[in-house]
Amino acid sequence: MKSAGEVLDAIGRVPLAELPTPLQEAPRLARHLCLSRLLLKRDDATGLAMGGNKARKLEYDFAPILQRGCDVVVTVGGAQSNHAVMTAAAARRLGIDVKLVLGGPDFTRFRGNLLLDSLYGAELRYLVDDDDNDSLAAAMDAWVRELEEEGRRPYALPIGGSTGAGALGYVRAMRELASQLGEGPVQVVTAVGSCGTFAGLNLGARLFLPSARVVGISVSRTTVRIVERTIELVAESAGLLGIEPPPLAGSLECHDRFHGEYGVATDSGTEAILACARLEGVLLDPIYTGKSMAGLFALARDGSLDPSVPVVFLHTGGLPILFAFDEESWASSPVTRIPLRAPEEK
Ligand SMILES: Cc1ncc(COP(=O)(O)O)c(C=O)c1O
């Protein structure tokens, strides 16, 4: 009988990410937080678009798109969706057309990921002031029907690329981390949005790194909803691997007190962004990785993370969002203005 790893390798996957991503020591940040060892798993360096976790999921999500000969992919997200922009990048890399349904507060300028969406030539439909998942999904379904009536072969990709297949990207990532780290206990901290990454990491830990504790930091949903969705996704992924889903109810660890309002920067997130930039030269974004790092800071400080056990922070990307926040107060380095010298002084 094939092992889960062999089955994983046999499942259809379209290479899109530069793997393995680096695993880097962050010694100054570790000292700042009184941790014995802190490492950064640089999934912001997956290479697709401007990097991020979606690349690993899209490798699996695009396999059926190619298999079925689809000529256009339709997906959904918020205005600054990393998933949407990375889907657009993947589609262009594979010669496929792309349509995006985005929603949220109306925008006046194409900044951050919206700029990249337009560079990729994605056609956009925008639900003004509405980023409810059901509204986005309904608009996507309607667009898919229109495209079918026009004789196209569209494929609808759900929010966040979080499908049972997509989550396999993070089962594989856990195997990659195990080979980089070796045996032994470790605490892996990640942002949690649509749950695919968290689901994959939890299933991957059971299969390849059983001594790992996976700690989720929600960027939007409540822990109750995250646990429900993660269990569903793990069951789907386990089904694809031909194994029984592990009993995760009661053992999933996810914290939902660090996200503030979705899409709005928090003070603790800003503190984490500045500390990472200034202590390690590493950039985080205000919506996902800044908030998940703020969660890591808080859990390290209140003793919830074991300081004697290595901590791995999964850097899930999202950096273009920094450039949608250009008027934020962190852009406040001291500037000495040197006036142009008068001609006689030259
Ligand atoms: C930069 C970034 N980090 C983390 C996440 C969360 O990943 P997931 O949707 O798989 O929970 C997302 C997705 O929305 C993201 O864009």
Tab-separated table of C-alpha atoms in Angstrom, residues 2 68 89 135 160 179 196 217 228 252:
chain	number	residue	atom	x	y	z
A	2	LYS	CA	1.193	3.516	-0.854
A	68	ARG	CA	-10.658	20.193	-18.028
A	89	ALA	CA	-0.661	35.739	-11.990
A	135	SER	CA	-22.617	37.981	-2.169
A	160	GLY	CA	-8.923	32.075	-0.768
A	179	SER	CA	12.976	18.074	6.136
A	196	GLY	CA	-6.757	26.334	3.807
A	217	ILE	CA	-3.955	33.553	14.480
A	228	GLU	CA	-15.650	24.150	11.794
A	252	LEU	CA	-7.022	22.749	16.971
